[in-house]
Amino acid sequence: MALVIAGERSGVGKTTVTLTLLASLRRRDRLVQSFKVGPDYIDPMFHQHVTGRACRNLDPVLTSEAYVQQCFTRHSQLSEYSLVEGVMGLFDGIGHGELGMGHGQEKQKLTDFASTAHIARLLDLPVVVVIDCSRLSGSVAAIAHGYRSFDPRIKIAGVVLNRVGSDRHLSLLKDSLEPLQLPILGVMRRQDNITIPDRHLGLVPTAELPELNALIDRLADLGDTCFDWQRLLPLLKSEPLSLSASASLSPLSPVRIAVARDRAFNFYYQDNLDLLQQLGAELVFWSPLEDAGIPKDIQGMYFGGGFPEVFAQQLAENTSVRHAVKTAILKGMPTVAECGGLMYLCDQIIDFEGKSWSMAGVLPTSAVMGGRLTLGYRRAVALQDNLLVKANTTVYGHEFHRSHLTLTPTQPLFETSRYDCEENMGCEGWGLPANIHASYVHQHWGESREIPQQFLKECLKVASSGTWI
């Protein structure tokens, strides 16, 4: 048993409700494991800040249905309580048919594939629906009834009424819901003093919020009084389940991988980092913003996504690091760079104000920020052997950025298309020099362990050649 927090649509306060629950549980010294449906990086940062445990993504597109079940079972067993935050509205997923097959999924059309409802069915978990009540009263019953009856396979445990304005407003909501006999598990009033700032790609990450601990304390205060804990705690309780043995990994010889992690680069799936460590890698975390150079005695580099455009001036001013990164790559250092990491390897980043900032200068192109959002799951077919995969290999990933490159690579890594149809999204990704893999496509390696294995094998070549940077 565990609980899924779903919304009737995006923007109803799922994350706030989830963080309020987590904060109140942690104040009670409860050990709680959180999960996030979908490819999101930023919400899991907030979860981890509250719980002290890495949040795990549950995404059957990036991995598989079986991996989602295995991941949830494995990590929920290590805690007293488990909580899953959904994505968008409860039934908002993607079309999934024969064109979108990946990782051995059965060939049937599911319009809510990868939705919160899909994950709830896969894990057989009850769902709490968060309803934004700020602009409704009696209609709340129609919304709740519709969500409870739409898919009989979904077990709706109750609702949380969010943004309730007054006692009179609450009375109207309760009167409307009473005939449904659907439990009201929480009531959250409008909170003017609880806001999490956002910007062009969602919430501002935790590392940039100096007042975050005070905000979490206010959420914990709110959670202590706004929820029906007598009903919620049994639903949140993690129960021991039988866990089938997962395929063991054979560690390679030890290598040291420099992982850029600071305010500019912080988009990493914890499962990816875990896989690297399980395969024998020592992860050396460092900051292209603050450090004077790259870590010593490394055989590989990993630049995740993030917000290099926000910190472009500071990155540009750290010339010693930019030059060291370029020198290491040109000497043959195997390097993975995703989205923000790709931008850092370019000649320049041109920010939203049109200002140009010098970057590492490995890729002969510039990343230009703009208003257009590139968003969605991708099916990517490798056009050539590269650092991570062989030619004609299909991988699944996700794009989420507001930048574009001024020049496209002459020998791109991938031909990409939308996951749910044949719409071609063009070619992308840089693999020259041959020791880099720079792409806008974020990948989760959980179902494709051969990818980190291949990366580390290339890093081992650096170690065996005696090339220590």
CSV table of C-alpha atoms in Angstrom, one decimal:
chain,number,residue,atom,x,y,z
A,1,MET,CA,0.0,0.0,0.0
A,2,ALA,CA,1.0,3.6,-0.7
A,3,LEU,CA,-0.8,6.6,-2.0
A,4,VAL,CA,-1.0,8.5,-5.3
A,5,ILE,CA,-1.6,12.3,-5.2
A,6,ALA,CA,-3.3,13.2,-8.5
A,7,GLY,CA,-4.8,16.4,-9.9
A,8,GLU,CA,-8.0,16.9,-11.8
A,9,ARG,CA,-5.8,19.0,-14.1
A,10,SER,CA,-2.4,20.7,-14.1
A,11,GLY,CA,-2.0,23.6,-11.8
A,12,VAL,CA,-4.4,22.5,-9.0
A,13,GLY,CA,-1.7,22.3,-6.4
A,14,LYS,CA,-0.5,18.7,-6.6
A,15,THR,CA,3.1,19.6,-5.7
A,16,THR,CA,2.1,21.8,-2.8
A,17,VAL,CA,-0.2,19.1,-1.4
A,18,THR,CA,2.5,16.5,-1.8
A,19,LEU,CA,5.2,18.6,-0.1
A,20,THR,CA,2.8,19.4,2.7
A,21,LEU,CA,2.2,15.7,3.3
A,22,LEU,CA,5.9,15.0,3.1
A,23,ALA,CA,6.9,17.9,5.4
A,24,SER,CA,4.4,16.9,8.0
A,25,LEU,CA,5.4,13.2,7.9
A,26,ARG,CA,9.1,14.2,8.3
A,27,ARG,CA,8.3,16.4,11.2
A,28,ARG,CA,6.8,13.3,12.8
A,29,ASP,CA,10.2,11.6,12.2
A,30,ARG,CA,8.6,9.2,9.7
A,31,LEU,CA,10.8,7.6,7.1
A,32,VAL,CA,9.1,8.3,3.8
A,33,GLN,CA,10.0,7.4,0.2
A,34,SER,CA,8.6,9.6,-2.6
A,35,PHE,CA,8.1,9.0,-6.3
A,36,LYS,CA,7.2,11.3,-9.2
A,37,VAL,CA,5.3,10.2,-12.3
A,38,GLY,CA,6.9,11.3,-15.5
A,39,PRO,CA,10.2,12.8,-16.6
A,40,ASP,CA,10.3,15.7,-14.2
A,41,TYR,CA,13.6,16.7,-12.6
A,42,ILE,CA,12.6,19.7,-10.4
A,43,ASP,CA,9.7,18.3,-8.4
A,44,PRO,CA,11.9,15.4,-7.2
A,45,MET,CA,14.5,18.0,-6.0
A,46,PHE,CA,11.8,19.4,-3.6
A,47,HIS,CA,10.8,15.9,-2.5
A,48,GLN,CA,14.4,15.0,-1.7
A,49,HIS,CA,14.9,18.3,0.2
A,50,VAL,CA,12.1,17.4,2.5
A,51,THR,CA,12.5,13.7,2.9
A,52,GLY,CA,16.3,13.4,2.8
A,53,ARG,CA,15.9,10.5,0.3
A,54,ALA,CA,16.3,10.6,-3.5
A,55,CYS,CA,12.9,10.7,-5.2
A,56,ARG,CA,12.5,8.1,-8.0
A,57,ASN,CA,10.8,8.8,-11.3
A,58,LEU,CA,8.2,6.4,-12.5
A,59,ASP,CA,8.0,6.7,-16.3
A,60,PRO,CA,7.0,3.8,-18.5
A,61,VAL,CA,8.0,5.7,-21.7
A,62,LEU,CA,11.6,6.3,-20.6
A,63,THR,CA,11.8,2.8,-19.0
A,64,SER,CA,9.0,0.2,-19.1
A,65,GLU,CA,6.0,-0.9,-17.2
A,66,ALA,CA,8.0,-3.7,-15.6
A,67,TYR,CA,10.7,-1.3,-14.6
A,68,VAL,CA,8.2,1.1,-13.0
A,69,GLN,CA,6.8,-1.8,-10.9
A,70,GLN,CA,10.3,-3.0,-9.9
A,71,CYS,CA,11.5,0.5,-9.1
A,72,PHE,CA,8.5,1.2,-6.9
A,73,THR,CA,8.7,-2.1,-5.1
A,74,ARG,CA,12.4,-2.0,-4.5
A,75,HIS,CA,12.5,1.5,-3.0
A,76,SER,CA,9.2,1.5,-1.1
A,77,GLN,CA,10.4,-1.4,0.9
A,78,LEU,CA,13.1,0.7,2.4
A,79,SER,CA,10.8,3.2,4.1
A,80,GLU,CA,7.8,3.3,6.5
A,81,TYR,CA,5.6,5.3,4.1
A,82,SER,CA,5.5,5.9,0.4
A,83,LEU,CA,3.9,8.7,-1.6
A,84,VAL,CA,3.6,9.1,-5.4
A,85,GLU,CA,3.1,12.6,-7.0
A,86,GLY,CA,1.2,12.4,-10.3
A,87,VAL,CA,1.7,14.4,-13.4
A,88,MET,CA,-0.8,16.8,-15.1
A,89,GLY,CA,-4.4,15.6,-14.7
A,90,LEU,CA,-5.2,12.1,-13.5
A,91,PHE,CA,-5.9,10.6,-17.0
A,92,ASP,CA,-3.6,12.9,-19.0
A,93,GLY,CA,-1.2,10.6,-20.8
A,94,ILE,CA,0.0,10.0,-24.4
A,95,GLY,CA,-1.4,8.0,-27.2
A,96,HIS,CA,0.3,4.6,-27.2
A,97,GLY,CA,-0.2,2.2,-30.1
A,98,GLU,CA,1.8,0.1,-32.4
A,99,LEU,CA,3.8,3.2,-33.7
A,100,GLY,CA,4.9,4.0,-30.2
A,101,MET,CA,6.0,0.6,-29.0
A,102,GLY,CA,9.0,0.5,-26.8
A,103,HIS,CA,10.6,-1.9,-24.4
A,104,GLY,CA,8.2,-4.8,-25.2
A,105,GLN,CA,5.0,-3.0,-24.4
A,106,GLU,CA,1.9,-4.9,-25.4
A,107,LYS,CA,0.4,-3.7,-28.7
A,108,GLN,CA,-2.8,-2.0,-27.7
A,109,LYS,CA,-4.0,1.6,-27.9
A,110,LEU,CA,-3.9,3.3,-24.5
A,111,THR,CA,-4.8,7.0,-24.6
A,112,ASP,CA,-3.7,7.4,-20.9
A,113,PHE,CA,-0.4,5.6,-21.3
A,114,ALA,CA,2.2,7.1,-18.8
A,115,SER,CA,-0.5,9.0,-17.0
A,116,THR,CA,-1.0,9.1,-13.3
A,117,ALA,CA,-4.0,6.7,-13.7
A,118,HIS,CA,-1.8,4.3,-15.7
A,119,ILE,CA,0.8,4.2,-12.9
A,120,ALA,CA,-1.9,3.8,-10.3
A,121,ARG,CA,-3.2,0.7,-12.2
A,122,LEU,CA,0.3,-0.7,-12.6
A,123,LEU,CA,1.1,-0.4,-8.9
A,124,ASP,CA,-2.5,-1.1,-7.7
A,125,LEU,CA,-2.5,2.0,-5.5
A,126,PRO,CA,-5.3,4.2,-4.3
A,127,VAL,CA,-5.6,7.7,-5.5
A,128,VAL,CA,-6.3,11.0,-3.8
A,129,VAL,CA,-7.6,13.7,-6.2
A,130,VAL,CA,-6.6,17.3,-5.5
A,131,ILE,CA,-9.4,19.7,-6.6
A,132,ASP,CA,-8.9,23.4,-7.1
A,133,CYS,CA,-12.0,24.9,-5.4
A,134,SER,CA,-11.1,28.5,-5.9
A,135,ARG,CA,-13.7,29.0,-8.6
A,136,LEU,CA,-16.4,26.5,-7.9
A,137,SER,CA,-18.8,25.3,-5.2
A,138,GLY,CA,-21.6,22.8,-6.1
A,139,SER,CA,-19.8,21.7,-9.2
A,140,VAL,CA,-17.2,20.0,-7.1
A,141,ALA,CA,-19.5,17.0,-6.8
A,142,ALA,CA,-19.7,16.6,-10.6
A,143,ILE,CA,-15.9,16.7,-10.9
A,144,ALA,CA,-15.4,14.2,-8.1
A,145,HIS,CA,-18.1,11.9,-9.4
A,146,GLY,CA,-16.7,12.0,-12.9
A,147,TYR,CA,-13.2,11.1,-11.8
A,148,ARG,CA,-14.4,8.3,-9.5
A,149,SER,CA,-16.6,6.7,-12.2
A,150,PHE,CA,-14.5,7.3,-15.4
A,151,ASP,CA,-12.3,4.2,-14.9
A,152,PRO,CA,-13.6,1.6,-12.4
A,153,ARG,CA,-10.1,0.2,-12.2
A,154,ILE,CA,-8.9,3.3,-10.3
A,155,LYS,CA,-9.5,3.3,-6.6
A,156,ILE,CA,-10.3,6.8,-5.5
A,157,ALA,CA,-9.6,7.0,-1.8
A,158,GLY,CA,-10.8,10.5,-1.4
A,159,VAL,CA,-10.3,14.1,-2.3
A,160,VAL,CA,-8.2,17.1,-1.0
A,161,LEU,CA,-10.0,20.4,-1.4
A,162,ASN,CA,-7.4,23.0,-2.3
A,163,ARG,CA,-7.7,26.8,-2.2
A,164,VAL,CA,-10.8,26.9,-0.1
A,165,GLY,CA,-11.8,30.5,0.5
A,166,SER,CA,-13.9,30.7,3.7
A,167,ASP,CA,-15.9,28.6,6.2
A,168,ARG,CA,-19.0,29.3,4.1
A,169,HIS,CA,-17.2,28.2,0.9
A,170,LEU,CA,-16.1,25.0,2.7
A,171,SER,CA,-19.7,24.3,3.9
A,172,LEU,CA,-21.0,24.5,0.3
A,173,LEU,CA,-18.3,22.1,-0.9
A,174,LYS,CA,-19.0,19.6,1.8
A,175,ASP,CA,-22.8,19.8,1.3
A,176,SER,CA,-22.3,19.1,-2.4
A,177,LEU,CA,-20.0,16.1,-1.8
A,178,GLU,CA,-22.0,14.5,0.9
A,179,PRO,CA,-24.3,12.4,-1.4
A,180,LEU,CA,-21.2,10.9,-3.0
A,181,GLN,CA,-19.9,9.5,0.4
A,182,LEU,CA,-16.4,10.3,-0.9
A,183,PRO,CA,-14.0,11.0,2.0
A,184,ILE,CA,-12.6,14.5,2.2
A,185,LEU,CA,-9.0,13.7,3.3
A,186,GLY,CA,-7.8,17.3,3.4
A,187,VAL,CA,-8.8,20.9,3.2
A,188,MET,CA,-6.2,23.5,2.3
A,189,ARG,CA,-7.2,27.1,2.5
A,190,ARG,CA,-5.9,29.8,0.2
A,191,GLN,CA,-2.3,30.5,1.4
A,192,ASP,CA,-0.9,33.8,0.4
A,193,ASN,CA,2.3,33.2,2.3
A,194,ILE,CA,3.1,29.9,0.6
A,195,THR,CA,4.4,30.2,-2.9
A,196,ILE,CA,7.2,28.5,-4.8
A,197,PRO,CA,8.6,30.8,-7.5
A,198,ASP,CA,8.8,29.5,-11.1
A,199,ARG,CA,10.4,30.6,-14.4
A,200,HIS,CA,10.6,29.4,-18.0
A,201,LEU,CA,11.0,25.7,-17.4
A,202,GLY,CA,8.9,25.3,-14.2
A,203,LEU,CA,9.7,25.7,-10.5
A,204,VAL,CA,12.9,27.4,-9.5
A,205,PRO,CA,15.2,24.5,-8.2
A,206,THR,CA,15.8,24.1,-4.5
A,207,ALA,CA,19.5,25.2,-4.6
A,208,GLU,CA,18.4,28.7,-5.6
A,209,LEU,CA,15.9,29.2,-2.8
A,210,PRO,CA,17.6,30.4,0.4
A,211,GLU,CA,14.2,30.6,2.2
A,212,LEU,CA,13.2,27.1,1.3
A,213,ASN,CA,13.5,25.7,4.8
A,214,ALA,CA,11.2,28.3,6.2
A,215,LEU,CA,8.7,27.5,3.5
A,216,ILE,CA,8.9,23.8,4.3
A,217,ASP,CA,8.3,24.6,8.0
A,218,ARG,CA,5.2,26.5,7.0
A,219,LEU,CA,4.0,23.6,4.9
A,220,ALA,CA,4.6,21.2,7.9
A,221,ASP,CA,2.5,23.5,10.1
A,222,LEU,CA,-0.2,23.5,7.6
A,223,GLY,CA,-0.1,19.7,7.1
A,224,ASP,CA,-0.4,19.1,10.8
A,225,THR,CA,-3.9,20.5,10.8
A,226,CYS,CA,-5.3,20.3,7.3
A,227,PHE,CA,-5.3,16.6,6.7
A,228,ASP,CA,-7.4,13.7,8.1
A,229,TRP,CA,-4.3,11.8,9.3
A,230,GLN,CA,-6.4,9.0,10.9
A,231,ARG,CA,-7.5,8.0,7.4
A,232,LEU,CA,-4.4,9.0,5.5
A,233,LEU,CA,-1.7,7.2,7.5
A,234,PRO,CA,-3.0,3.6,6.8
A,235,LEU,CA,-3.1,4.5,3.1
A,236,LEU,CA,0.5,5.8,3.1
A,237,LYS,CA,1.9,2.8,5.0
A,238,SER,CA,4.4,0.8,3.0
A,239,GLU,CA,3.7,-2.9,3.1
A,240,PRO,CA,6.3,-5.6,2.5
A,241,LEU,CA,5.9,-7.1,-0.9
A,242,SER,CA,7.6,-10.0,-2.7
A,243,LEU,CA,10.5,-8.6,-4.8
A,244,SER,CA,11.7,-10.6,-7.7
A,245,ALA,CA,15.5,-10.7,-8.1
A,246,SER,CA,16.7,-8.1,-10.5
A,247,ALA,CA,19.5,-8.8,-12.9
A,248,SER,CA,22.8,-8.3,-11.2
A,249,LEU,CA,25.4,-6.0,-12.6
A,250,SER,CA,29.0,-7.1,-13.1
A,251,PRO,CA,31.2,-4.2,-11.9
A,252,LEU,CA,33.9,-3.1,-14.3
A,253,SER,CA,37.3,-1.9,-13.1
A,254,PRO,CA,37.0,1.3,-11.0
A,255,VAL,CA,36.9,4.6,-12.9
A,256,ARG,CA,36.4,8.1,-11.7
A,257,ILE,CA,33.6,10.1,-13.3
A,258,ALA,CA,33.4,13.9,-12.8
A,259,VAL,CA,29.7,14.8,-12.5
A,260,ALA,CA,28.9,18.5,-12.8
A,261,ARG,CA,26.4,19.3,-10.0
A,262,ASP,CA,25.6,22.8,-8.9
A,263,ARG,CA,23.0,25.5,-9.5
A,264,ALA,CA,23.6,25.4,-13.3
A,265,PHE,CA,23.7,21.6,-13.7
A,266,ASN,CA,21.4,19.6,-11.6
A,267,PHE,CA,19.0,17.6,-13.8
A,268,TYR,CA,20.0,13.9,-13.1
A,269,TYR,CA,17.9,10.8,-12.6
A,270,GLN,CA,19.1,9.2,-9.4
A,271,ASP,CA,18.8,5.8,-11.1
A,272,ASN,CA,21.4,6.8,-13.7
A,273,LEU,CA,23.8,7.8,-11.0
A,274,ASP,CA,23.1,4.6,-9.1
A,275,LEU,CA,23.8,2.5,-12.2
A,276,LEU,CA,27.1,4.1,-12.7
A,277,GLN,CA,28.1,3.4,-9.2
A,278,GLN,CA,26.9,-0.2,-9.3
A,279,LEU,CA,29.0,-0.7,-12.4
A,280,GLY,CA,32.1,0.4,-10.5
A,281,ALA,CA,32.3,4.1,-11.1
A,282,GLU,CA,33.4,6.6,-8.4
A,283,LEU,CA,31.3,9.7,-8.9
A,284,VAL,CA,33.2,12.9,-8.2
A,285,PHE,CA,30.7,15.8,-7.9
A,286,TRP,CA,32.1,19.2,-8.8
A,287,SER,CA,31.0,22.7,-9.8
A,288,PRO,CA,31.7,24.4,-13.2
A,289,LEU,CA,30.4,27.6,-11.5
A,290,GLU,CA,32.6,27.6,-8.4
A,291,ASP,CA,35.6,25.3,-8.8
A,292,ALA,CA,38.9,26.5,-10.2
A,293,GLY,CA,39.4,23.4,-12.3
A,294,ILE,CA,38.0,20.0,-13.1
A,295,PRO,CA,38.6,17.2,-10.7
A,296,LYS,CA,42.0,15.4,-10.8
A,297,ASP,CA,42.5,11.8,-11.9
A,298,ILE,CA,39.2,11.3,-13.8
A,299,GLN,CA,38.5,9.2,-16.8
A,300,GLY,CA,35.1,10.6,-17.8
A,301,MET,CA,32.8,13.6,-17.5
A,302,TYR,CA,29.0,13.8,-17.1
A,303,PHE,CA,27.2,17.1,-17.6
A,304,GLY,CA,23.5,16.9,-16.9
A,305,GLY,CA,20.8,19.4,-17.8
A,306,GLY,CA,19.9,22.4,-15.8
A,307,PHE,CA,19.9,26.2,-16.2
A,308,PRO,CA,23.3,27.3,-17.7
A,309,GLU,CA,21.5,30.2,-19.4
A,310,VAL,CA,20.6,31.6,-15.9
A,311,PHE,CA,24.2,31.4,-14.8
A,312,ALA,CA,25.8,32.1,-18.2
A,313,GLN,CA,27.9,35.1,-17.0
A,314,GLN,CA,29.3,33.2,-14.1
A,315,LEU,CA,30.1,30.2,-16.2
A,316,ALA,CA,31.8,32.4,-18.8
A,317,GLU,CA,33.9,34.2,-16.2
A,318,ASN,CA,35.3,30.9,-14.9
A,319,THR,CA,37.7,30.7,-17.8
A,320,SER,CA,40.0,28.2,-16.2
A,321,VAL,CA,37.3,25.6,-16.0
A,322,ARG,CA,36.0,26.3,-19.5
A,323,HIS,CA,39.5,25.8,-20.9
A,324,ALA,CA,40.1,22.7,-18.8
A,325,VAL,CA,36.9,21.1,-20.0
A,326,LYS,CA,37.8,21.8,-23.6
A,327,THR,CA,41.4,20.5,-23.2
A,328,ALA,CA,40.2,17.3,-21.6
A,329,ILE,CA,37.7,16.5,-24.3
A,330,LEU,CA,40.1,17.3,-27.1
A,331,LYS,CA,42.6,14.9,-25.4
A,332,GLY,CA,39.9,12.2,-25.6
A,333,MET,CA,38.0,12.4,-22.3
A,334,PRO,CA,34.7,10.5,-22.8
A,335,THR,CA,31.9,13.0,-22.0
A,336,VAL,CA,28.2,12.8,-21.8
A,337,ALA,CA,26.3,16.1,-22.0
A,338,GLU,CA,22.5,16.4,-21.9
A,339,CYS,CA,20.6,19.5,-22.8
A,340,GLY,CA,22.1,22.1,-20.5
A,341,GLY,CA,25.3,20.2,-20.6
A,342,LEU,CA,25.2,20.3,-24.4
A,343,MET,CA,24.7,24.1,-24.2
A,344,TYR,CA,27.8,24.4,-22.0
A,345,LEU,CA,29.9,22.6,-24.6
A,346,CYS,CA,28.9,25.1,-27.3
A,347,ASP,CA,30.9,28.2,-28.3
A,348,GLN,CA,28.4,30.5,-26.7
A,349,ILE,CA,25.1,30.8,-24.9
A,350,ILE,CA,23.0,33.8,-26.1
A,351,ASP,CA,20.6,34.6,-23.2
A,352,PHE,CA,17.0,35.9,-23.3
A,353,GLU,CA,18.3,39.5,-23.5
A,354,GLY,CA,20.5,38.7,-26.5
A,355,LYS,CA,23.8,38.9,-24.6
A,356,SER,CA,26.5,36.4,-25.7
A,357,TRP,CA,28.5,34.5,-23.1
A,358,SER,CA,31.5,32.3,-24.0
A,359,MET,CA,31.2,28.6,-23.1
A,360,ALA,CA,33.6,25.6,-23.4
A,361,GLY,CA,33.9,25.9,-27.2
A,362,VAL,CA,33.9,22.2,-28.0
A,363,LEU,CA,31.0,22.4,-30.4
A,364,PRO,CA,31.1,24.9,-33.2
A,365,THR,CA,27.6,26.3,-32.6
A,366,SER,CA,25.8,28.6,-30.2
A,367,ALA,CA,22.8,28.0,-28.0
A,368,VAL,CA,20.2,30.8,-28.4
A,369,MET,CA,17.4,31.2,-25.8
A,370,GLY,CA,14.0,32.0,-27.2
A,371,GLY,CA,10.3,31.9,-26.4
A,372,ARG,CA,9.5,28.6,-28.2
A,373,LEU,CA,9.3,25.6,-25.9
A,374,THR,CA,10.5,22.3,-27.3
A,375,LEU,CA,8.7,19.6,-25.2
A,376,GLY,CA,7.9,15.9,-25.5
A,377,TYR,CA,8.9,12.3,-25.5
A,378,ARG,CA,11.2,11.2,-28.4
A,379,ARG,CA,12.0,8.0,-30.1
A,380,ALA,CA,15.6,8.4,-31.3
A,381,VAL,CA,17.4,6.1,-33.7
A,382,ALA,CA,21.2,6.3,-33.7
A,383,LEU,CA,22.6,7.2,-37.1
A,384,GLN,CA,26.1,6.1,-36.4
A,385,ASP,CA,28.1,4.3,-33.7
A,386,ASN,CA,28.8,6.7,-30.9
A,387,LEU,CA,30.0,7.0,-27.3
A,388,LEU,CA,26.8,5.4,-25.9
A,389,VAL,CA,25.1,3.2,-28.5
A,390,LYS,CA,25.6,1.5,-31.8
A,391,ALA,CA,24.2,2.6,-35.1
A,392,ASN,CA,20.5,1.8,-35.6
A,393,THR,CA,19.9,1.4,-31.9
A,394,THR,CA,16.6,2.9,-30.8
A,395,VAL,CA,16.5,4.9,-27.5
A,396,TYR,CA,13.6,6.7,-25.8
A,397,GLY,CA,14.0,10.1,-24.2
A,398,HIS,CA,12.5,13.4,-23.4
A,399,GLU,CA,13.1,17.0,-24.6
A,400,PHE,CA,12.3,20.1,-22.6
A,401,HIS,CA,14.1,23.3,-23.5
A,402,ARG,CA,13.7,26.9,-24.8
A,403,SER,CA,17.0,27.1,-26.7
A,404,HIS,CA,18.0,26.2,-30.2
A,405,LEU,CA,21.4,25.8,-31.9
A,406,THR,CA,22.6,28.2,-34.6
A,407,LEU,CA,24.3,25.3,-36.5
A,408,THR,CA,23.2,21.7,-36.8
A,409,PRO,CA,25.8,18.9,-36.7
A,410,THR,CA,27.0,17.6,-40.0
A,411,GLN,CA,27.0,14.0,-38.6
A,412,PRO,CA,24.1,14.0,-36.1
A,413,LEU,CA,23.7,11.3,-33.4
A,414,PHE,CA,20.0,10.6,-33.9
A,415,GLU,CA,17.1,10.9,-36.1
A,416,THR,CA,14.2,11.7,-33.8
A,417,SER,CA,10.4,11.4,-33.9
A,418,ARG,CA,7.6,11.8,-31.5
A,419,TYR,CA,7.0,8.9,-29.3
A,420,ASP,CA,3.3,8.5,-30.0
A,421,CYS,CA,3.3,8.9,-33.8
A,422,GLU,CA,5.5,8.9,-36.9
A,423,GLU,CA,6.0,12.7,-36.9
A,424,ASN,CA,9.7,13.3,-37.7
A,425,MET,CA,11.3,15.8,-35.3
A,426,GLY,CA,14.6,16.0,-37.3
A,427,CYS,CA,18.2,15.0,-36.6
A,428,GLU,CA,20.1,16.1,-33.6
A,429,GLY,CA,23.0,15.4,-31.3
A,430,TRP,CA,26.7,15.9,-31.5
A,431,GLY,CA,29.2,13.0,-31.6
A,432,LEU,CA,32.3,14.8,-32.9
A,433,PRO,CA,34.8,14.5,-31.5
A,434,ALA,CA,34.0,10.8,-31.1
A,435,ASN,CA,34.5,10.8,-27.4
A,436,ILE,CA,31.4,13.0,-26.7
A,437,HIS,CA,27.7,12.4,-26.6
A,438,ALA,CA,26.0,15.8,-26.6
A,439,SER,CA,22.2,15.8,-27.1
A,440,TYR,CA,19.1,17.7,-26.1
A,441,VAL,CA,17.4,14.3,-25.4
A,442,HIS,CA,17.4,13.3,-21.7
A,443,GLN,CA,17.6,9.6,-21.2
A,444,HIS,CA,16.8,7.3,-18.2
A,445,TRP,CA,19.1,4.3,-18.3
A,446,GLY,CA,17.1,2.0,-16.0
A,447,GLU,CA,15.9,-0.3,-18.8
A,448,SER,CA,19.0,0.2,-21.0
A,449,ARG,CA,21.9,-0.7,-18.7
A,450,GLU,CA,24.1,-1.3,-21.7
A,451,ILE,CA,24.3,2.5,-22.1
A,452,PRO,CA,26.2,3.2,-18.9
A,453,GLN,CA,28.2,0.1,-19.4
A,454,GLN,CA,29.3,1.3,-22.8
A,455,PHE,CA,30.2,4.7,-21.4
A,456,LEU,CA,32.3,3.2,-18.6
A,457,LYS,CA,34.1,0.9,-21.0
A,458,GLU,CA,35.2,3.9,-23.0
A,459,CYS,CA,36.3,5.6,-19.7
A,460,LEU,CA,38.4,2.5,-18.9
A,461,LYS,CA,40.3,3.0,-22.2
A,462,VAL,CA,41.4,6.3,-20.8
A,463,ALA,CA,42.5,4.7,-17.6
A,464,SER,CA,44.4,1.9,-19.4
A,465,SER,CA,46.1,4.3,-21.8
A,466,GLY,CA,47.6,6.2,-18.8
A,467,THR,CA,45.8,9.4,-19.8
A,468,TRP,CA,44.9,10.8,-16.5
A,469,ILE,CA,43.5,14.3,-16.6
